[in-house]
mmCIF file of C-alpha atoms in Angstrom:
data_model
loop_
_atom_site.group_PDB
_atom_site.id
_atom_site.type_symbol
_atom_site.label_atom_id
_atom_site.label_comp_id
_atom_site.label_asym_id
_atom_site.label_seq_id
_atom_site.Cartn_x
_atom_site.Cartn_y
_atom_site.Cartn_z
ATOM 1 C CA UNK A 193 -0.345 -2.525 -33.638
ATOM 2 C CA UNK A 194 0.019 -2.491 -29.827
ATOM 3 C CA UNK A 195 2.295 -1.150 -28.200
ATOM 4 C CA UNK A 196 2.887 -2.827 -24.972
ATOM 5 C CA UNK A 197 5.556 -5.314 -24.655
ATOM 6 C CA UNK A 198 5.378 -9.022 -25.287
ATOM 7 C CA UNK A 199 6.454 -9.522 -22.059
ATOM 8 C CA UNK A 200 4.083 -7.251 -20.163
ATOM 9 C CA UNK A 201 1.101 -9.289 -21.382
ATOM 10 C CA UNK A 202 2.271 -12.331 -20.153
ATOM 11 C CA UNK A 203 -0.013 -13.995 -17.480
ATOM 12 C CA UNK A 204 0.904 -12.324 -13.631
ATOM 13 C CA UNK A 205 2.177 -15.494 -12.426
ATOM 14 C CA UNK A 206 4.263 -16.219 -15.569
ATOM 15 C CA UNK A 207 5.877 -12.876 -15.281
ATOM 16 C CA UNK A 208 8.511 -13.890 -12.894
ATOM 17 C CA UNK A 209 11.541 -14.483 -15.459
ATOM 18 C CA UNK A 210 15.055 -12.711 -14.314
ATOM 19 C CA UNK A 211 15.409 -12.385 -18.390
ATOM 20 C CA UNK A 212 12.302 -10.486 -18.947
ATOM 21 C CA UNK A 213 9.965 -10.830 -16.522
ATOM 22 C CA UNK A 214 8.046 -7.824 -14.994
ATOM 23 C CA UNK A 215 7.475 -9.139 -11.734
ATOM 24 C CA UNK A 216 11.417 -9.663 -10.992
ATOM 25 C CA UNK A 217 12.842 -6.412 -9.761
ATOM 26 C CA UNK A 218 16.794 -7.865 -10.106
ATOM 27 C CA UNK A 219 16.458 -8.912 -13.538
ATOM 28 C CA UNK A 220 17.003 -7.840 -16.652
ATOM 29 C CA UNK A 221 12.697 -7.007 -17.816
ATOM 30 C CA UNK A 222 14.031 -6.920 -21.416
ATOM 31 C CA UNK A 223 10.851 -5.799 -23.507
ATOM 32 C CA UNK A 224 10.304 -6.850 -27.240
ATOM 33 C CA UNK A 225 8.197 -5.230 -29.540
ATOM 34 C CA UNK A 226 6.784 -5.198 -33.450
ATOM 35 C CA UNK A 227 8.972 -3.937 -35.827
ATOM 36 C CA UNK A 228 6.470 -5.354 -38.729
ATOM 37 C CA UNK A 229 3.376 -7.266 -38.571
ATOM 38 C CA UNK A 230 2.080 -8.853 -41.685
ATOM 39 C CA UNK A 231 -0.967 -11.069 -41.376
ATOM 40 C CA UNK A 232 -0.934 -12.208 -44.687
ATOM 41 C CA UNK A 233 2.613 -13.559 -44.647
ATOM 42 C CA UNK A 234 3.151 -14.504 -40.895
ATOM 43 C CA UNK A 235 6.888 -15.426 -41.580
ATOM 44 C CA UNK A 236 7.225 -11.927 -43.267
ATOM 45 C CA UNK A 237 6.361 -10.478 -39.754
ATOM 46 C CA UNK A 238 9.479 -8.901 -37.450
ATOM 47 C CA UNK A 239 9.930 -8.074 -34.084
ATOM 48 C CA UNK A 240 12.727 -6.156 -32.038
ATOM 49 C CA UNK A 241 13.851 -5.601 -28.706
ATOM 50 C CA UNK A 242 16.694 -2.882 -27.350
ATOM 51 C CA UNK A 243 18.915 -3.434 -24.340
ATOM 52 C CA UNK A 244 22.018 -1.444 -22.402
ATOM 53 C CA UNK A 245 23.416 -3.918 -20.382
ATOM 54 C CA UNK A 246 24.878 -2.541 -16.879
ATOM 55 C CA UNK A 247 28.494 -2.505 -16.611
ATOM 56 C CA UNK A 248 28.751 -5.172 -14.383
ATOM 57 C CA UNK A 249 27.866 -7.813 -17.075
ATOM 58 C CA UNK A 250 31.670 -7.927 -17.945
ATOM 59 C CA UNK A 251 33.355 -11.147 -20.320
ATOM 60 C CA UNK A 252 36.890 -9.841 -20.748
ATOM 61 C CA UNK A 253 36.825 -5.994 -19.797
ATOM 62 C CA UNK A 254 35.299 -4.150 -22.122
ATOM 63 C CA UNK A 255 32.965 -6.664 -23.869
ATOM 64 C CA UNK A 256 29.773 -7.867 -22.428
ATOM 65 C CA UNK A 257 29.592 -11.487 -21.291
ATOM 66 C CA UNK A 258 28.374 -14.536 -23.012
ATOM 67 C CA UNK A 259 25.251 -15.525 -20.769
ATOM 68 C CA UNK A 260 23.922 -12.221 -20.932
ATOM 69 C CA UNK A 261 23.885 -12.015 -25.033
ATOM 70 C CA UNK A 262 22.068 -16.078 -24.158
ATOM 71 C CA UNK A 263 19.636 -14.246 -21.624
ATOM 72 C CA UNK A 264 18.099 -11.611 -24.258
ATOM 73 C CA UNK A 265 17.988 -13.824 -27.159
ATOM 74 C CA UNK A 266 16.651 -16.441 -25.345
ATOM 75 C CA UNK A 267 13.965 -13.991 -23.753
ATOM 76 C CA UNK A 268 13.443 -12.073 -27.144
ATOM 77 C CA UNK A 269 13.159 -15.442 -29.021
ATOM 78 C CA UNK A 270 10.103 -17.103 -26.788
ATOM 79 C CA UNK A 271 8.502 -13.527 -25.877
ATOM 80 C CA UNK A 272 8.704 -13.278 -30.042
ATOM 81 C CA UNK A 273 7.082 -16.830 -30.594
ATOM 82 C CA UNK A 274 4.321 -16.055 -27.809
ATOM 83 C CA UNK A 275 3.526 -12.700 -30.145
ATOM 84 C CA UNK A 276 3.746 -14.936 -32.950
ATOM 85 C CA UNK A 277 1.332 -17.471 -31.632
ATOM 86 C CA UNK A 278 -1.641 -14.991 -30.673
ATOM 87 C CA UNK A 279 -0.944 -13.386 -33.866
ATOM 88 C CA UNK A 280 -1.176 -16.559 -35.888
ATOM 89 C CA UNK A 281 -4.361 -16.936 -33.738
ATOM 90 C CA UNK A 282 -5.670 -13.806 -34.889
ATOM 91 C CA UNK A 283 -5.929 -13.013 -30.838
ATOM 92 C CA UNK A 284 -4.840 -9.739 -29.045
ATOM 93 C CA UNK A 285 -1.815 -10.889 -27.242
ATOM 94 C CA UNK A 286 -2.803 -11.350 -23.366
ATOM 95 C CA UNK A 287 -6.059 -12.427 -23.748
ATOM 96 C CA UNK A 288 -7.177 -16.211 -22.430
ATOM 97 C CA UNK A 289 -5.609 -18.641 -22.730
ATOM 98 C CA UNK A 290 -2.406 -17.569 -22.393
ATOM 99 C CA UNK A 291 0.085 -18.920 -25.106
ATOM 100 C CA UNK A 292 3.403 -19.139 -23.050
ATOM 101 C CA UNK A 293 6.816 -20.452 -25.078
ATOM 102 C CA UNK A 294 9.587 -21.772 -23.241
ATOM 103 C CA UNK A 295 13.294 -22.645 -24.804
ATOM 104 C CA UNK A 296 13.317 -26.055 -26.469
ATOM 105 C CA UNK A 297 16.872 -25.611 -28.414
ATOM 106 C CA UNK A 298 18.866 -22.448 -28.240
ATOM 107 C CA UNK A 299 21.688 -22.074 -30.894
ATOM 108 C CA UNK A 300 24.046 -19.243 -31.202
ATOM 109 C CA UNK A 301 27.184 -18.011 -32.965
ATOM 110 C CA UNK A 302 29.304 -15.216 -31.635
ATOM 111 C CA UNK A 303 30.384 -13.576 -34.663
ATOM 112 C CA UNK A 304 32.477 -10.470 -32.958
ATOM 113 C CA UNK A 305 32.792 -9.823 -29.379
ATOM 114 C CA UNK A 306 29.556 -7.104 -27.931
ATOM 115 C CA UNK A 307 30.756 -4.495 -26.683
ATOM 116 C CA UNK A 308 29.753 -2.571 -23.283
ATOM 117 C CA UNK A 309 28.170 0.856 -22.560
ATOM 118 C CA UNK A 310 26.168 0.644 -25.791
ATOM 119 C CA UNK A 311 22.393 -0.418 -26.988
ATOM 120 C CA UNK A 312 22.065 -3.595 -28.307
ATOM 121 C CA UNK A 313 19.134 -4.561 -31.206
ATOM 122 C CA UNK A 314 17.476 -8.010 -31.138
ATOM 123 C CA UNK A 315 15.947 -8.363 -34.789
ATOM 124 C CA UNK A 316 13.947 -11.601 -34.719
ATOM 125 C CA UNK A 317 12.399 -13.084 -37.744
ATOM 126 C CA UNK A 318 10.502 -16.397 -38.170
ATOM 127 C CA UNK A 319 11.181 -19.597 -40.040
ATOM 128 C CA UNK A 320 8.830 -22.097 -38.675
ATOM 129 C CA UNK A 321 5.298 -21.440 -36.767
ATOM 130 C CA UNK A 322 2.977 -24.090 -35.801
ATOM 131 C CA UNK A 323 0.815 -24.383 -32.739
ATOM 132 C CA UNK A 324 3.362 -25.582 -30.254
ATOM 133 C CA UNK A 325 6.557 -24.728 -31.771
ATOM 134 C CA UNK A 326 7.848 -21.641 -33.616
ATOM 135 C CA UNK A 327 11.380 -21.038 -34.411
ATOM 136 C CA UNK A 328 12.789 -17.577 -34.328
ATOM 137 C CA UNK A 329 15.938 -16.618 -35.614
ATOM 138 C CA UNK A 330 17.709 -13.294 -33.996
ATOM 139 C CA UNK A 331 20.657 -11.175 -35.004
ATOM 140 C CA UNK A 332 21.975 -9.353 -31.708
ATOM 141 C CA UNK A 333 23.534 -5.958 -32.896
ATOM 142 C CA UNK A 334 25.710 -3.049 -31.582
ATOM 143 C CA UNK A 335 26.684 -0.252 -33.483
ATOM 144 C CA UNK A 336 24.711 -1.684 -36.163
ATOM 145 C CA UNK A 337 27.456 -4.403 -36.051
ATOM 146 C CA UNK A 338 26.180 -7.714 -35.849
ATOM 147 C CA UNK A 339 27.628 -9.375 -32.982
ATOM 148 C CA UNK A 340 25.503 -12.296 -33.409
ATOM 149 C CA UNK A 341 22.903 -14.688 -35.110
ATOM 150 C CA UNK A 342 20.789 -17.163 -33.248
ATOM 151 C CA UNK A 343 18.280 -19.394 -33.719
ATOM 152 C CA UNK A 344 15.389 -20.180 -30.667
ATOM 153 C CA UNK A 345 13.293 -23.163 -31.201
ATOM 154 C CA UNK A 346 10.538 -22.309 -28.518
ATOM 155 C CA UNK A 347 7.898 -24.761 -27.403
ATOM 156 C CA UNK A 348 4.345 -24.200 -26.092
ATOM 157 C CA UNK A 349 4.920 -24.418 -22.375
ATOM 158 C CA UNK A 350 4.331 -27.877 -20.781
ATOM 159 C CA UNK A 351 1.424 -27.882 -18.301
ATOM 160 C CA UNK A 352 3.554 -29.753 -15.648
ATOM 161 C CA UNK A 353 5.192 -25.918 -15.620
ATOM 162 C CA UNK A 354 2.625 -23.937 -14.774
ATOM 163 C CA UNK A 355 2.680 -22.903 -11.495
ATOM 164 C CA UNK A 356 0.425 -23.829 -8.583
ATOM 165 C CA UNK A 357 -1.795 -20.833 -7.119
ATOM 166 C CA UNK B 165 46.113 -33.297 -10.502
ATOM 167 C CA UNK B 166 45.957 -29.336 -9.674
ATOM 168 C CA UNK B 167 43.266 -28.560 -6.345
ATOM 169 C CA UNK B 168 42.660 -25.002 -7.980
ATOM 170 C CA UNK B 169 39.426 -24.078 -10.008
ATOM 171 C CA UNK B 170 40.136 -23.204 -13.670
ATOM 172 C CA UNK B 171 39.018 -19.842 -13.456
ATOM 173 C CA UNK B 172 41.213 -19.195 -10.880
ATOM 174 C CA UNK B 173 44.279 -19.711 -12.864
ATOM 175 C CA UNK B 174 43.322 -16.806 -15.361
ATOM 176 C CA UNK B 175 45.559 -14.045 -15.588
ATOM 177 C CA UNK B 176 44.266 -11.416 -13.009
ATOM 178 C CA UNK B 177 43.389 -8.880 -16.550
ATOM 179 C CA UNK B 178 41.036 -11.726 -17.735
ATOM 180 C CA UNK B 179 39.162 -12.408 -14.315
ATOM 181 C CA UNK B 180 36.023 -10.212 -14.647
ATOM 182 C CA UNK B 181 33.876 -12.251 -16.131
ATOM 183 C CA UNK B 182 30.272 -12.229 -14.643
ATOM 184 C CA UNK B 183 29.683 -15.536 -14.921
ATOM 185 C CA UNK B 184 33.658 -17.023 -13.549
ATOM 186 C CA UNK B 185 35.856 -13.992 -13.352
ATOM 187 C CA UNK B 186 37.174 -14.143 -9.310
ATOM 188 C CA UNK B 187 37.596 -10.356 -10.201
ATOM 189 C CA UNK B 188 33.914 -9.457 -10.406
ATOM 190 C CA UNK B 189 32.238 -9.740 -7.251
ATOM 191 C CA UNK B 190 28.485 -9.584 -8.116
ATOM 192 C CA UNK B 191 29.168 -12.817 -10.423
ATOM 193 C CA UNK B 192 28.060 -15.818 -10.476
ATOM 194 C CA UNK B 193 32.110 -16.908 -10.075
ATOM 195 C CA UNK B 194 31.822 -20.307 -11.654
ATOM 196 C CA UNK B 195 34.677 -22.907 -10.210
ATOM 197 C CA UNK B 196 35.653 -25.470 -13.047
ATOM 198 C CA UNK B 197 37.657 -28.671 -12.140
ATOM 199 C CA UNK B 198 39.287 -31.311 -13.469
ATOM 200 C CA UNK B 199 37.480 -35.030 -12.787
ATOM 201 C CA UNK B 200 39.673 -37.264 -14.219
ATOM 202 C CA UNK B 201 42.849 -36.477 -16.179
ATOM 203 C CA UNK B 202 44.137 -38.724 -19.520
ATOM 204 C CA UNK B 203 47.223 -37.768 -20.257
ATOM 205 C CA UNK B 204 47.824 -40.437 -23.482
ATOM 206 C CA UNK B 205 44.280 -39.948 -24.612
ATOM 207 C CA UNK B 206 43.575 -36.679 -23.707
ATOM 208 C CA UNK B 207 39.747 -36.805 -25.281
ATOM 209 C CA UNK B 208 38.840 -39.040 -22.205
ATOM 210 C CA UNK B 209 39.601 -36.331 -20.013
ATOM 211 C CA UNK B 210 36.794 -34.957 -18.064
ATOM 212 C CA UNK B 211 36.108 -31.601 -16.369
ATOM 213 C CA UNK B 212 33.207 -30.747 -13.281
ATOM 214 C CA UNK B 213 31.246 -27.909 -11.781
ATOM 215 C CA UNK B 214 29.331 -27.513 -9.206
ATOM 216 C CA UNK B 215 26.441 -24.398 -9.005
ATOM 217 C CA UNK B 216 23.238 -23.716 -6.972
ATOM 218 C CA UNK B 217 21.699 -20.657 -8.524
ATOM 219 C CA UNK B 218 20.101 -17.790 -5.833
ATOM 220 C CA UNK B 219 15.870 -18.120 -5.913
ATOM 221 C CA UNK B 220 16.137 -14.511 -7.925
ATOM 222 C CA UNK B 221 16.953 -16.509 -11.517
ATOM 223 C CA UNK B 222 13.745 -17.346 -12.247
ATOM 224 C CA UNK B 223 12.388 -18.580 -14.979
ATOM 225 C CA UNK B 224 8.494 -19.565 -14.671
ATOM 226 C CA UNK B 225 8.633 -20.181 -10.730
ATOM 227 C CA UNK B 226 10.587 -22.925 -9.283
ATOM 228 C CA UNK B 227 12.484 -23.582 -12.213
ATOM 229 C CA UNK B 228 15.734 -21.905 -13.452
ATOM 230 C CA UNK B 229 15.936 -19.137 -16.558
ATOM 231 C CA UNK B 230 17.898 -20.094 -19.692
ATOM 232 C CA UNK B 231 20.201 -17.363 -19.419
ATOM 233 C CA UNK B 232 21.645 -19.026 -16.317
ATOM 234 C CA UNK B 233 22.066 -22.103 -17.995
ATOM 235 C CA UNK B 234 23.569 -20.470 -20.813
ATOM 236 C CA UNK B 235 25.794 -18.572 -18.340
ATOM 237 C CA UNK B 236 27.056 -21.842 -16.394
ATOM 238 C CA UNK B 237 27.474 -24.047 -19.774
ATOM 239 C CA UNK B 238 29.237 -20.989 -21.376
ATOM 240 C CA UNK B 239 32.673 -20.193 -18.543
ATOM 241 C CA UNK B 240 32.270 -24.065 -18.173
ATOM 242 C CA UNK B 241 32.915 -24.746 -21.415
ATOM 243 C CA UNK B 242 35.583 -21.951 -21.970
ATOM 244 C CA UNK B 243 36.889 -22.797 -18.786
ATOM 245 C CA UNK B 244 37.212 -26.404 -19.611
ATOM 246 C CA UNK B 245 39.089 -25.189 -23.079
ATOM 247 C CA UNK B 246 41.556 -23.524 -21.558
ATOM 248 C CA UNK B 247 42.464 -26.392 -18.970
ATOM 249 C CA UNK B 248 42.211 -28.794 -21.693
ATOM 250 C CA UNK B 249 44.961 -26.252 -23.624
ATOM 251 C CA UNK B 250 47.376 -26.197 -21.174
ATOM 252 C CA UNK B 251 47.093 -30.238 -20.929
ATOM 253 C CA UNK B 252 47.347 -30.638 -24.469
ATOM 254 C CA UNK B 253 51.049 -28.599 -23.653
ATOM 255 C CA UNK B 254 51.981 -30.100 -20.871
ATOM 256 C CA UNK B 255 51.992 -27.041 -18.895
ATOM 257 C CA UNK B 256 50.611 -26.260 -15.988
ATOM 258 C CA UNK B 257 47.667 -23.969 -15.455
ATOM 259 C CA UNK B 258 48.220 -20.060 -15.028
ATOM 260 C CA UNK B 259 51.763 -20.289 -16.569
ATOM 261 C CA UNK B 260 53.287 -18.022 -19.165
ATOM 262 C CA UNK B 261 51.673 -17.279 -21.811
ATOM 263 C CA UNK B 262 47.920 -17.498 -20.939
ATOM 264 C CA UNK B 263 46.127 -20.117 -23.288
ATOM 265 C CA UNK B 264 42.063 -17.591 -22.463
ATOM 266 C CA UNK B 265 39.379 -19.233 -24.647
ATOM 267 C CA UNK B 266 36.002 -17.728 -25.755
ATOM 268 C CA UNK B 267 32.788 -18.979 -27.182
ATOM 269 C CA UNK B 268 32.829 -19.270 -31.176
ATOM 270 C CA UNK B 269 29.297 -20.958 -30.894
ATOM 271 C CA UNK B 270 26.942 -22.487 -28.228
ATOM 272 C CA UNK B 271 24.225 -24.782 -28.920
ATOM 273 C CA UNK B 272 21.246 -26.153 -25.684
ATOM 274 C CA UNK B 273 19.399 -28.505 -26.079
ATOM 275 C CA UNK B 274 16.635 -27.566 -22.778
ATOM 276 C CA UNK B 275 15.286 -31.468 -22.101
ATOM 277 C CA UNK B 276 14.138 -30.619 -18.889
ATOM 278 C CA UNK B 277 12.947 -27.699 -16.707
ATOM 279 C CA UNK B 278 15.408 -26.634 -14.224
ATOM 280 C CA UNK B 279 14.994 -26.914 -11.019
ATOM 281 C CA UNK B 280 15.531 -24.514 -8.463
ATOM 282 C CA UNK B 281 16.942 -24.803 -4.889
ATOM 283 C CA UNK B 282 18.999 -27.685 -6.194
ATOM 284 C CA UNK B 283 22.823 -27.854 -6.577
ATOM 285 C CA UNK B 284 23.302 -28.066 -10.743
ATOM 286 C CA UNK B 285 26.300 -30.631 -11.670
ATOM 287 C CA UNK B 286 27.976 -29.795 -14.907
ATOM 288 C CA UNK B 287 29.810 -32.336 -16.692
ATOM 289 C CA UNK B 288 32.533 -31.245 -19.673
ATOM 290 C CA UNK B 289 33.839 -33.666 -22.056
ATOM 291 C CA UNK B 290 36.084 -33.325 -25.137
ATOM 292 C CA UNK B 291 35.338 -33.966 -28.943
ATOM 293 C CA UNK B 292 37.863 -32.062 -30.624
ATOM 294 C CA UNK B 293 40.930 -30.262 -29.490
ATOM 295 C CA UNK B 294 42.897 -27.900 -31.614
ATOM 296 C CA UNK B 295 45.910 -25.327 -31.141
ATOM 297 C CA UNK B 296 43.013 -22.787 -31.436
ATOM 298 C CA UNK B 297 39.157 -24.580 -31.206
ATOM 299 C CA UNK B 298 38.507 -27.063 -28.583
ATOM 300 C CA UNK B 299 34.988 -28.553 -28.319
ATOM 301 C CA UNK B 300 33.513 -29.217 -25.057
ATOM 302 C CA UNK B 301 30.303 -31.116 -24.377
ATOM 303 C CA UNK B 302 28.760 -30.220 -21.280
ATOM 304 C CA UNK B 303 25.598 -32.002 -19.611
ATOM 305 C CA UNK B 304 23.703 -29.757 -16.924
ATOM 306 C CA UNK B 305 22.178 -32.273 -13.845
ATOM 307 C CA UNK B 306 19.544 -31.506 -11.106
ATOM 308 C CA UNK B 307 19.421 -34.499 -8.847
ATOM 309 C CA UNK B 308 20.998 -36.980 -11.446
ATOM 310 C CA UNK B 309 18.453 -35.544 -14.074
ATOM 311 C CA UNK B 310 19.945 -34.071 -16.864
ATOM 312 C CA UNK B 311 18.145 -30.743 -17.706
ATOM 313 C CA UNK B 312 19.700 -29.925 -20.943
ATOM 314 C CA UNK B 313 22.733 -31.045 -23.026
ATOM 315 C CA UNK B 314 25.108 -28.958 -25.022
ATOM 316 C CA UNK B 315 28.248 -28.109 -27.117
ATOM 317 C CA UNK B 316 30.778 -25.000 -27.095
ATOM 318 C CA UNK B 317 32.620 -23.951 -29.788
ATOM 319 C CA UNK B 318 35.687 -22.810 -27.724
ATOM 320 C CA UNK B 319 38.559 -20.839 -29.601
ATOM 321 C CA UNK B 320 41.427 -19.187 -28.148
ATOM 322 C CA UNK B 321 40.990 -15.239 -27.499
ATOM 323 C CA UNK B 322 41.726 -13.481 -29.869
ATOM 324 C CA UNK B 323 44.519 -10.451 -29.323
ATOM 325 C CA UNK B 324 42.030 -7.643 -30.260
ATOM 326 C CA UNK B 325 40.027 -8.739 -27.002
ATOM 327 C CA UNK B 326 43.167 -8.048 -24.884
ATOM 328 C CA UNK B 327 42.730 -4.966 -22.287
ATOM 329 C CA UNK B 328 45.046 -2.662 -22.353
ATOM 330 C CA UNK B 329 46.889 -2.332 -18.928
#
């Protein structure tokens, strides 16, 4: 298992995202991880990611705000389908060519409000993979609460969105 | 028909959001308005924002990052809940008692890539409207494309979410 972080394999000029992107110093660079790989059973296979948000990320005071809880899951669901893909590939993520995801459909129920000053868990689990489009489903926990469930339907990134060099 | 931005007629307690809250100054402080008011059928009634996101919410480069999207559809959509509350009661906005929603569930469809640099026009209309659950839909335009469509859940806040003063 390695243990860098989906999103620090990602292609240099890829790795721009204000979600999770190394190369953007204001953003959030959440980092997602393998809880569980199993190659036999890809859909058995688990990842996780673990973020503080700052305080500033307020809804009503004391909870943090809707469009950050969108940000990770939507960052831990295509960073998790990128994994998935080089995995399903039987390819060390970060090798060439890249396998980039971006959101197609992001779907997500608030189940109790997330509250600040504490570590959230993004547990993301897989019901679909094929070639260009996995599905990821995430639970967003604090406390070991679960604050929310989610479902990311990530695409293979379209070519008219890579970027010129 | 009221000049002042939704947001704006939150009770001061309930104005930190980062994405709309007037209260927190490093949001994104989200103005929602009314763009045409139906009084005898109020599900014709249709709400507006206007946003250009700063170059730092990437997502690949040149486009926008789902998290801001989710951000802007999100207060929009609560934003255009509570409006749509106090219309449904014939009261005007900011009275006594404050009719806050939050976000029960929010689904994106991403059609298109975002651009960036561009002024984003967000369009909220109404498909159900309860004492307690209003549904918005919301379309998110770049230069009269629309980027992605989507529906909030809205429901009204509930008292455990209050701050104590």
């Amino acid at each position: 298992m390695n243990d860098t972080a989906f999103q620090d394999c990602y292609p240099e000029e890829l790795s721009h995202c204000y979600g999770c992107g190394k190369n953007n110093p204001h953003g959030h660079q959440l980092k997602s991880y393998w809880q569980h790989i199993d190659e036999d059973d890809l859909l058995a296979s688990v990842t996780v990611a673990r973020f503080t948000p700052s305080d500033i990320f307020t809804a009503i005071p004391g909870f943090v705000y809707g469009g950050m809880t969108a940000s990770l899951i939507d960052c831990h669901g295509t960073g998790s389908a990128s994994a998935m893909a080089f995995l399903a590939q039987k390819r060390e993520m970060g090798t060439l060519p890249p396998l980039r995801f971006v959101t197609g459909a992001l779907n997500i129920n608030f189940l109790a409000p997330t509250p600040q000053g504490v570590e959230l868990t993004l547990i993301g689990r897989f019901s679909e993979v094929k070639d260009r489009k996995i599905v990821v489903d995430i639970t967003l926990s604090a406390n070991d609460v679960v604050c929310s469930t989610a479902q990311v339907i990530a695409v293979l990134m379209p070519n008219s969105m890579t970027p010129s060099k």
